[in-house]
Short mmCIF file of C-alpha atoms and ligand atoms in Angstrom, two decimals:
data_model
loop_
_atom_site.label_atom_id
_atom_site.label_comp_id
_atom_site.label_asym_id
_atom_site.label_seq_id
_atom_site.Cartn_x
_atom_site.Cartn_y
_atom_site.Cartn_z
CA VAL A 10 8.97 -24.10 10.43
CA ARG A 11 12.56 -25.11 9.71
CA GLY A 12 14.48 -25.31 6.44
CA ASP A 13 13.07 -24.39 3.06
CA ILE A 14 9.55 -23.00 2.86
CA ASN A 15 7.17 -24.53 0.31
CA TRP A 16 4.78 -22.08 -1.32
CA GLY A 17 1.50 -22.94 -3.01
CA ILE A 18 -0.08 -20.33 -5.29
CA ILE A 19 -3.84 -20.00 -5.85
CA GLY A 20 -4.40 -18.36 -9.25
CA SER A 21 -2.36 -18.06 -12.41
CA GLY A 22 -2.75 -14.42 -13.44
CA TRP A 23 -0.53 -11.37 -13.50
CA ALA A 24 0.14 -11.00 -9.76
CA CYS A 25 0.70 -14.75 -9.33
CA ARG A 26 3.29 -14.81 -12.12
CA ASP A 27 5.14 -11.85 -10.65
CA PHE A 28 4.99 -13.29 -7.17
CA ALA A 29 6.43 -16.60 -8.45
CA GLU A 30 9.19 -14.61 -10.16
CA GLY A 31 9.87 -12.77 -6.91
CA LEU A 32 10.23 -16.06 -5.00
CA LYS A 33 13.29 -16.85 -7.15
CA HIS A 34 15.10 -14.05 -5.30
CA VAL A 35 14.34 -15.41 -1.83
CA PRO A 36 16.83 -17.94 -0.47
CA GLY A 37 15.03 -21.00 0.93
CA ALA A 38 11.79 -20.37 -0.98
CA ARG A 39 10.47 -23.22 -3.09
CA LEU A 40 7.48 -22.96 -5.40
CA ALA A 41 5.77 -26.25 -4.59
CA GLY A 42 2.73 -25.82 -6.80
CA VAL A 43 -0.05 -23.79 -8.37
CA CYS A 44 -3.76 -24.31 -8.81
CA SER A 45 -5.97 -22.89 -11.49
CA ARG A 46 -9.52 -23.39 -12.71
CA SER A 47 -8.00 -24.72 -15.92
CA SER A 48 -5.33 -27.40 -16.03
CA ALA A 49 -3.90 -25.86 -19.24
CA ASN A 50 -3.39 -22.57 -17.38
CA ALA A 51 -1.78 -24.35 -14.45
CA GLN A 52 0.55 -26.30 -16.75
CA ALA A 53 1.58 -23.16 -18.64
CA PHE A 54 2.15 -21.35 -15.34
CA ALA A 55 4.28 -24.22 -13.99
CA GLN A 56 6.35 -24.32 -17.15
CA ARG A 57 6.98 -20.61 -17.01
CA THR A 58 7.70 -20.32 -13.29
CA GLY A 59 9.18 -23.72 -12.43
CA ALA A 60 6.33 -24.65 -10.05
CA ALA A 61 6.91 -28.26 -9.05
CA ARG A 62 3.25 -29.42 -9.19
CA VAL A 63 -0.09 -28.41 -10.58
CA TYR A 64 -3.36 -28.94 -8.74
CA THR A 65 -6.81 -29.05 -10.25
CA GLY A 66 -8.43 -26.99 -7.52
CA VAL A 67 -7.99 -25.02 -4.31
CA SER A 68 -8.97 -27.96 -2.06
CA GLU A 69 -6.33 -30.18 -3.65
CA LEU A 70 -3.61 -27.55 -3.22
CA VAL A 71 -4.39 -26.75 0.42
CA ALA A 72 -4.59 -30.49 1.27
CA ASP A 73 -0.99 -31.09 0.18
CA PRO A 74 0.94 -31.65 3.44
CA SER A 75 4.20 -30.48 1.86
CA ILE A 76 2.89 -26.91 1.42
CA ASN A 77 3.71 -24.53 4.29
CA VAL A 78 2.20 -21.29 3.04
CA VAL A 79 -0.41 -20.32 0.46
CA TYR A 80 -0.30 -17.14 -1.65
CA VAL A 81 -3.80 -15.99 -2.65
CA GLY A 82 -3.62 -14.13 -5.99
CA THR A 83 -7.21 -14.43 -7.21
CA PRO A 84 -9.64 -11.53 -7.86
CA ASN A 85 -10.49 -9.41 -4.82
CA SER A 86 -13.94 -10.92 -4.31
CA LEU A 87 -12.47 -14.43 -3.85
CA HIS A 88 -9.77 -13.60 -1.31
CA ALA A 89 -11.83 -14.35 1.80
CA GLU A 90 -13.02 -17.72 0.49
CA HIS A 91 -9.51 -18.78 -0.55
CA CYS A 92 -7.88 -17.54 2.68
CA CYS A 93 -10.42 -19.50 4.72
CA ALA A 94 -9.85 -22.65 2.65
CA ALA A 95 -6.10 -22.43 3.29
CA LEU A 96 -6.48 -21.64 7.01
CA GLU A 97 -8.98 -24.46 7.50
CA ALA A 98 -6.38 -26.82 6.05
CA GLY A 99 -3.82 -25.49 8.55
CA LYS A 100 -1.76 -23.41 6.12
CA ALA A 101 -0.16 -20.03 6.67
CA VAL A 102 -1.50 -17.36 4.29
CA LEU A 103 -0.23 -14.38 2.32
CA CYS A 104 -3.24 -12.73 0.67
CA GLU A 105 -3.13 -10.10 -2.07
CA LYS A 106 -4.40 -6.58 -1.49
CA PRO A 107 -7.13 -5.54 -0.92
CA PHE A 108 -7.37 -8.20 1.78
CA THR A 109 -11.12 -8.62 1.16
CA VAL A 110 -13.88 -6.51 -0.40
CA SER A 111 -15.12 -5.14 2.94
CA ALA A 112 -14.33 -5.29 6.65
CA GLY A 113 -16.83 -8.08 7.51
CA PRO A 114 -15.05 -10.88 5.61
CA ALA A 115 -11.65 -9.51 6.68
CA ARG A 116 -12.71 -9.85 10.31
CA ARG A 117 -13.79 -13.47 9.70
CA VAL A 118 -10.47 -14.41 8.06
CA ILE A 119 -8.46 -12.72 10.80
CA GLU A 120 -10.48 -14.38 13.57
CA MET A 121 -9.95 -17.75 11.92
CA ALA A 122 -6.17 -17.22 11.60
CA ARG A 123 -5.89 -16.09 15.21
CA ALA A 124 -8.13 -18.87 16.56
CA ARG A 125 -6.01 -21.47 14.78
CA GLY A 126 -2.69 -19.84 15.65
CA LEU A 127 -1.73 -19.57 11.99
CA PHE A 128 0.33 -16.89 10.26
CA CYS A 129 -1.67 -14.55 8.03
CA MET A 130 -0.71 -11.33 6.25
CA GLU A 131 -2.00 -8.97 3.57
CA ALA A 132 0.39 -8.61 0.63
CA MET A 133 1.45 -4.96 0.42
CA PRO A 134 4.92 -5.04 -1.20
CA MET A 135 5.47 -1.30 -0.75
CA ARG A 136 5.82 -1.57 3.04
CA PHE A 137 8.70 -4.04 2.82
CA LEU A 138 11.00 -2.27 0.34
CA PRO A 139 14.32 -0.72 1.49
CA ALA A 140 13.04 2.77 0.56
CA MET A 141 10.30 2.39 3.18
CA ASP A 142 12.88 1.30 5.77
CA ARG A 143 14.54 4.67 5.12
CA VAL A 144 11.25 6.57 5.41
CA ARG A 145 10.41 4.82 8.70
CA ALA A 146 13.89 5.70 10.05
CA MET A 147 13.45 9.37 9.03
CA LEU A 148 10.05 9.55 10.74
CA ARG A 149 11.38 7.82 13.88
CA ASP A 150 14.21 10.37 14.04
CA GLY A 151 11.76 13.26 13.69
CA ALA A 152 13.46 14.42 10.47
CA ILE A 153 10.50 16.57 9.35
CA GLY A 154 9.36 17.70 12.81
CA GLU A 155 5.77 17.08 13.81
CA LEU A 156 3.70 15.14 11.26
CA ARG A 157 0.94 17.34 9.85
CA MET A 158 -0.23 16.14 6.42
CA LEU A 159 0.03 13.26 4.01
CA SER A 160 -1.00 13.13 0.40
CA ALA A 161 -0.84 10.06 -1.80
CA ASN A 162 -2.31 9.11 -5.14
CA PHE A 163 -2.31 6.37 -7.73
CA GLY A 164 -4.02 6.41 -11.10
CA PHE A 165 -3.84 5.48 -14.77
CA PRO A 166 -6.41 5.30 -17.55
CA ALA A 167 -7.62 1.70 -17.90
CA PRO A 168 -9.79 0.70 -20.88
CA TYR A 169 -13.36 0.05 -19.77
CA ASP A 170 -13.87 -3.71 -19.73
CA LEU A 171 -16.28 -5.64 -17.52
CA GLU A 172 -14.06 -8.73 -17.78
CA ASN A 173 -11.42 -6.73 -15.93
CA ARG A 174 -11.88 -6.74 -12.16
CA PHE A 175 -11.16 -2.98 -12.06
CA PHE A 176 -14.67 -2.30 -13.38
CA ASN A 177 -16.50 -5.45 -12.37
CA PRO A 178 -18.36 -5.18 -9.05
CA SER A 179 -18.68 -8.96 -8.70
CA LEU A 180 -14.88 -9.31 -8.85
CA GLY A 181 -14.41 -6.59 -6.22
CA GLY A 182 -13.76 -3.73 -8.63
CA GLY A 183 -13.50 0.01 -8.07
CA ALA A 184 -10.60 2.45 -8.15
CA PHE A 185 -10.32 3.05 -4.42
CA LEU A 186 -10.59 -0.60 -3.37
CA ASP A 187 -8.16 -1.82 -5.99
CA ILE A 188 -5.53 0.89 -6.31
CA GLY A 189 -6.51 3.57 -3.76
CA VAL A 190 -5.69 0.92 -1.16
CA TYR A 191 -1.95 1.60 -1.69
CA ALA A 192 -2.40 5.24 -0.68
CA LEU A 193 -4.72 4.30 2.18
CA SER A 194 -2.33 1.64 3.45
CA LEU A 195 0.49 4.21 3.51
CA ALA A 196 -1.71 6.67 5.43
CA HIS A 197 -2.55 4.00 8.01
CA HIS A 198 1.11 2.96 8.24
CA VAL A 199 2.28 6.52 8.93
CA LEU A 200 -0.65 8.08 10.82
CA GLY A 201 -2.65 5.14 12.22
CA PRO A 202 -6.43 4.87 12.07
CA PRO A 203 -8.27 8.13 11.29
CA GLN A 204 -10.93 9.72 13.45
CA ARG A 205 -13.14 10.94 10.58
CA ILE A 206 -13.39 10.17 6.88
CA ALA A 207 -14.97 11.96 3.93
CA GLY A 208 -15.02 10.69 0.38
CA GLY A 209 -16.13 11.58 -3.11
CA ALA A 210 -16.36 9.48 -6.25
CA ALA A 211 -17.28 9.43 -9.92
CA LEU A 212 -19.17 6.19 -10.46
CA GLY A 213 -19.07 4.44 -13.84
CA PRO A 214 -21.78 2.49 -15.69
CA SER A 215 -21.04 -0.71 -13.75
CA GLY A 216 -21.60 1.10 -10.46
CA VAL A 217 -18.02 1.06 -9.18
CA ASP A 218 -15.97 4.22 -8.61
CA GLU A 219 -13.80 5.05 -11.60
CA GLN A 220 -12.19 7.95 -9.75
CA SER A 221 -12.36 8.73 -6.07
CA VAL A 222 -10.86 10.81 -3.31
CA ALA A 223 -10.80 10.54 0.45
CA ILE A 224 -9.91 12.97 3.20
CA LEU A 225 -8.94 11.42 6.51
CA SER A 226 -8.65 13.46 9.68
CA TYR A 227 -6.83 12.42 12.82
CA ALA A 228 -7.10 13.10 16.51
CA GLY A 229 -3.86 15.14 16.51
CA GLY A 230 -5.13 17.48 13.76
CA GLN A 231 -3.30 15.72 10.93
CA LEU A 232 -4.98 15.27 7.55
CA ALA A 233 -4.46 12.81 4.72
CA VAL A 234 -5.66 13.50 1.18
CA LEU A 235 -5.80 10.40 -1.00
CA SER A 236 -6.87 9.86 -4.59
CA ALA A 237 -7.27 7.01 -7.05
CA SER A 238 -8.23 7.00 -10.71
CA LEU A 239 -8.88 4.49 -13.47
CA LYS A 240 -9.49 7.41 -15.84
CA ALA A 241 -6.38 9.61 -15.54
CA HIS A 242 -2.65 9.44 -14.95
CA LEU A 243 -1.86 10.63 -11.44
CA PRO A 244 1.71 11.28 -10.26
CA GLY A 245 1.70 8.02 -8.28
CA ASP A 246 3.65 9.41 -5.35
CA ALA A 247 3.25 10.37 -1.72
CA VAL A 248 4.31 13.39 0.30
CA ILE A 249 4.52 13.31 4.08
CA SER A 250 4.64 16.86 5.42
CA GLY A 251 5.77 17.98 8.82
CA SER A 252 6.43 21.22 10.71
CA ARG A 253 10.03 21.41 9.42
CA GLY A 254 10.11 19.56 6.12
CA GLU A 255 8.67 16.97 3.82
CA ILE A 256 9.48 13.48 2.59
CA ARG A 257 8.48 12.56 -0.95
CA ILE A 258 8.21 8.90 -1.87
CA ALA A 259 8.00 7.64 -5.45
CA PRO A 260 6.58 5.63 -7.00
CA LEU A 261 3.93 4.83 -4.41
CA TYR A 262 3.34 1.37 -5.87
CA ARG A 263 7.02 0.29 -5.52
CA PRO A 264 8.94 3.09 -3.78
CA GLU A 265 12.57 3.50 -4.77
CA TRP A 266 13.08 7.28 -4.62
CA VAL A 267 12.99 9.19 -1.36
CA SER A 268 13.61 12.92 -1.15
CA LEU A 269 13.83 15.04 1.95
CA ARG A 270 13.23 18.80 1.76
CA MET A 271 13.81 20.90 4.83
CA PHE A 272 12.24 24.32 5.33
CA ALA A 273 13.68 27.07 7.49
CA GLU A 274 11.92 27.46 10.82
CA SER A 275 9.75 30.60 10.69
CA GLY A 276 10.86 33.20 13.23
CA GLY A 277 14.58 32.80 12.42
CA ALA A 278 17.05 35.69 12.07
CA GLU A 279 16.74 37.78 8.93
CA PRO A 280 19.76 38.07 6.65
CA ALA A 281 21.78 41.32 6.95
CA ALA A 282 20.89 42.35 3.37
CA SER A 283 17.28 42.89 4.38
CA VAL A 284 18.04 45.44 7.10
CA GLY A 285 17.85 48.39 4.70
CA TRP A 286 14.39 47.31 3.61
CA ARG A 287 13.34 46.86 7.17
CA GLU A 288 14.49 50.40 8.06
CA ARG A 289 12.51 51.84 5.15
CA ALA A 290 9.47 49.72 5.95
CA LYS A 291 9.56 50.98 9.54
CA SER A 292 8.77 54.47 8.32
CA ILE A 293 5.38 53.27 6.97
CA PRO A 294 2.99 52.61 9.85
CA GLY A 295 1.92 48.95 10.05
CA LEU A 296 4.02 47.82 7.11
CA ASP A 297 7.08 47.04 9.25
CA ILE A 298 5.23 44.19 10.92
CA ALA A 299 3.79 42.84 7.66
CA PHE A 300 7.17 43.12 5.99
CA ALA A 301 9.01 41.20 8.72
CA GLY A 302 6.34 38.46 8.62
CA GLY A 303 6.48 38.26 4.82
CA ARG A 304 10.25 38.04 4.85
CA ARG A 305 10.15 35.16 7.29
CA LEU A 306 7.50 33.45 5.19
CA MET A 307 9.64 33.78 2.06
CA GLN A 308 12.58 32.27 3.91
CA ALA A 309 10.45 29.45 5.23
CA LEU A 310 9.09 28.69 1.76
CA ARG A 311 12.56 28.35 0.27
CA PRO A 312 13.51 24.75 1.03
CA THR A 313 16.88 23.13 1.41
CA ASP A 314 16.70 20.16 -0.88
CA THR A 315 18.76 17.38 0.60
CA GLY A 316 18.54 15.34 -2.57
CA ASN A 317 16.51 12.70 -4.25
CA GLU A 318 17.97 9.45 -3.05
CA HIS A 319 17.67 6.32 -5.15
CA ILE A 320 17.12 3.33 -2.90
CA PRO A 321 16.70 0.46 -5.34
CA TYR A 322 15.20 -2.91 -4.52
CA GLU A 323 16.40 -6.28 -5.66
CA GLY A 324 14.27 -8.69 -7.66
CA ASN A 325 10.83 -7.40 -8.64
CA GLY A 326 9.77 -6.16 -5.20
CA PHE A 327 7.45 -9.08 -4.37
CA ASN A 328 10.45 -10.91 -2.91
CA TYR A 329 10.67 -8.65 0.17
CA GLU A 330 7.18 -9.46 1.45
CA ALA A 331 7.80 -13.17 0.75
CA ALA A 332 11.06 -12.96 2.71
CA GLU A 333 9.19 -11.32 5.61
CA VAL A 334 6.59 -14.12 5.63
CA MET A 335 9.39 -16.69 5.75
CA ARG A 336 11.22 -14.81 8.51
CA CYS A 337 8.01 -14.86 10.57
CA LEU A 338 7.41 -18.57 9.90
CA HIS A 339 10.96 -19.44 10.95
CA ALA A 340 10.67 -17.27 14.07
CA GLY A 341 7.23 -18.64 14.99
CA GLU A 342 5.61 -15.19 14.63
CA ARG A 343 1.95 -15.25 13.59
CA GLU A 344 1.81 -11.69 12.28
CA SER A 345 4.32 -9.35 10.70
CA PRO A 346 5.05 -6.21 12.72
CA ILE A 347 5.31 -4.30 9.41
CA MET A 348 1.88 -5.37 8.12
CA PRO A 349 -0.06 -6.54 11.20
CA LEU A 350 -3.62 -7.84 10.89
CA ASP A 351 -5.02 -4.97 12.97
CA ASP A 352 -3.66 -2.58 10.30
CA THR A 353 -5.32 -4.63 7.59
CA LEU A 354 -8.62 -4.53 9.44
CA GLU A 355 -8.37 -0.78 10.05
CA VAL A 356 -7.65 -0.23 6.35
CA MET A 357 -10.74 -2.32 5.46
CA ASP A 358 -12.84 -0.31 7.97
CA SER A 359 -11.63 2.91 6.32
CA LEU A 360 -12.44 1.56 2.85
CA ASP A 361 -15.99 0.79 4.03
CA ALA A 362 -16.34 4.28 5.51
CA ILE A 363 -15.05 5.94 2.30
CA ARG A 364 -17.53 3.96 0.20
CA ASP A 365 -20.40 4.67 2.64
CA HIS A 366 -19.64 8.34 2.23
CA TRP A 367 -20.11 8.41 -1.53
CA VAL A 368 -23.10 6.03 -1.43
CA ALA A 369 -24.78 8.41 1.04
CA ALA A 370 -23.90 11.39 -1.21
CA GLN A 371 -25.42 9.57 -4.19
CA GLN A 372 -28.69 9.00 -2.30
CA SER A 373 -29.08 12.53 -0.97
N1 LIG B 9 0.57 -6.43 -4.86
C1 LIG B 9 0.55 -5.97 -6.09
O1 LIG B 9 1.42 -5.21 -6.49
C2 LIG B 9 -0.55 -6.42 -7.02
C3 LIG B 9 -0.48 -6.13 -8.37
C4 LIG B 9 -1.53 -6.56 -9.19
C5 LIG B 9 -2.60 -7.23 -8.65
N2 LIG B 9 -2.65 -7.47 -7.32
C6 LIG B 9 -3.78 -8.21 -6.74
O2 LIG B 9 -3.66 -9.56 -7.14
C7 LIG B 9 -4.94 -10.13 -7.37
C8 LIG B 9 -5.01 -10.69 -8.79
O3 LIG B 9 -4.81 -9.65 -9.70
P1 LIG B 9 -4.28 -9.93 -11.19
O4 LIG B 9 -4.00 -8.61 -11.79
O5 LIG B 9 -3.23 -10.95 -11.17
O6 LIG B 9 -5.60 -10.53 -11.86
P2 LIG B 9 -5.71 -11.60 -13.02
O7 LIG B 9 -4.55 -11.44 -13.97
O8 LIG B 9 -7.09 -11.50 -13.54
O9 LIG B 9 -5.52 -12.99 -12.27
C9 LIG B 9 -6.45 -13.51 -11.36
C10 LIG B 9 -6.40 -15.01 -11.41
O10 LIG B 9 -7.35 -15.53 -10.48
C11 LIG B 9 -7.85 -16.77 -10.95
N3 LIG B 9 -9.29 -16.90 -10.73
C12 LIG B 9 -9.90 -17.79 -9.95
N4 LIG B 9 -11.22 -17.63 -9.95
C13 LIG B 9 -11.49 -16.63 -10.80
C14 LIG B 9 -12.67 -16.00 -11.24
N5 LIG B 9 -13.89 -16.38 -10.80
N6 LIG B 9 -12.57 -14.99 -12.12
C15 LIG B 9 -11.38 -14.57 -12.58
N7 LIG B 9 -10.21 -15.14 -12.19
C16 LIG B 9 -10.26 -16.15 -11.30
C17 LIG B 9 -7.50 -16.82 -12.42
O11 LIG B 9 -6.62 -17.89 -12.57
P3 LIG B 9 -7.16 -19.20 -13.27
O12 LIG B 9 -7.90 -18.72 -14.51
O13 LIG B 9 -5.93 -19.91 -13.60
O14 LIG B 9 -8.04 -19.89 -12.31
C18 LIG B 9 -6.80 -15.56 -12.77
O15 LIG B 9 -5.68 -15.74 -13.57
C19 LIG B 9 -5.95 -9.02 -7.10
O16 LIG B 9 -6.43 -9.15 -5.80
C20 LIG B 9 -5.13 -7.75 -7.22
O17 LIG B 9 -5.64 -6.70 -6.45
C21 LIG B 9 -1.64 -7.09 -6.52
#
C-alpha cells in the first residue's frame, strides 16, 4: 500500500472512540468511515471523530474499495465474525484484544488471513509504547541477568451489570479474558509459551470469573504469576525479576514508568566494618558460617535503585499500534514482529488452559 492509509472502524463504543482519537496522531492515517448497528450512533461518532463516512452495517463498510484496513472494536464475542468479514472482503485487520473468546476461532481467523496473504494483528497497545522499547532493550542487554520470574496484575472494582461485557458470558466476559489478557500477553512477550499452567478463579452469578489468577511455568524453570480482578483495585503493574535485578513496569495497561533495581551478587566481598563481627562469630562453633551467609544475603537484598524513569508516550497510546500496522502495510509485511499471530494464538491457547483449570476445579 502506498500513500495515506484509509481506516474503517467497526463499532462506536469506548475503544473505537479512543482508537479514532489515536489515529489523529499518526501521519498518513485517514479515518474513512465507521459502521454501527444504529445510524444515529454512527452519525454521532462521525461528528465527534471526523470519520468521513458512515455505513449501515459491517458488510457495507468492508465492501468499500477505498478502505485499506479495518479496526474491529466490537465486544469480544464478535471479533472472529467481524475479522472474517473484513478478511473475506480483502481488507487488512487490526482486532481488539482479546483476539477472540477462545483459541478455536482465533485459529480460523489466522488461517484465513494467512491463506489470503492479508495483514492481521491483535491490538495490544502496551507492546508498542516507547517504555516497552526500553524494557526490550534492557532484556536484550541482559540488564537483570538470567530471567527467573514475572508477576503482572490488572484489576479494578466494576459495578455488576449484565449489559457490560465484563460480566456477560455471551459478550465474551470474564476478568481474565478481558483484562488478565494484558498480563498474559506480557508474560508471553517476555517468556514465550509456558510449559504448564494452573489457574484459580472466583466465579460470579453470571458464570464468568470475577477474579482469577494463573501460574505459568516454563521449560527453563521460570515462573509467571498473573492476576486479574473486577472486584478489587490491583497495583496494575508488572515486575520482571532476574538473577541480578528487576525491572518494574507501570502501569501495565499503558506503560510509561520503567524502573531498574540491581541487587548485589551474593558471594561478593564483605565490607571491612563487618570483620570484627566475623572474628567474634568465629568463636561460636557453626555460627561463623551462618553469619557470613546472612551477611551476604543482607547485602544482596539491599538494592541499588537506578531510578524510576518516565518514558512518556505521545497521543493516547493507541496511535503506536496504528502506526505499526501502517508501517507493515507500507512495507508489505503481513504480520508485525512485535505482535505476531503465533503469539496471539499462544495467548489464546493459554487463556483456554487457564479457564479449563478452574472449570475442572469447579467440577471436582
Ligand atoms: N486496547 C485497549 O486498551 C482496550 C480498551 C478497552 C476495550 N478494548 C476492547 O475493545 C472492544 C470494545 O470494548 P468497549 O469498551 O469499547 O465496549 P463498548 O463501549 O461496549 O463498545 C462496543 C461497541 O460494539 C458495537 N456492537 C456491535 N454489536 C454489538 C452487540 N451485539 N452488543 C454490544 N455492542 C455491539 C457497539 O457499537 P454500535 O452500538 O454502534 O453497534 C458498541 O458501541 C472489546 O473487545 C474490548 O476488550 C480494548
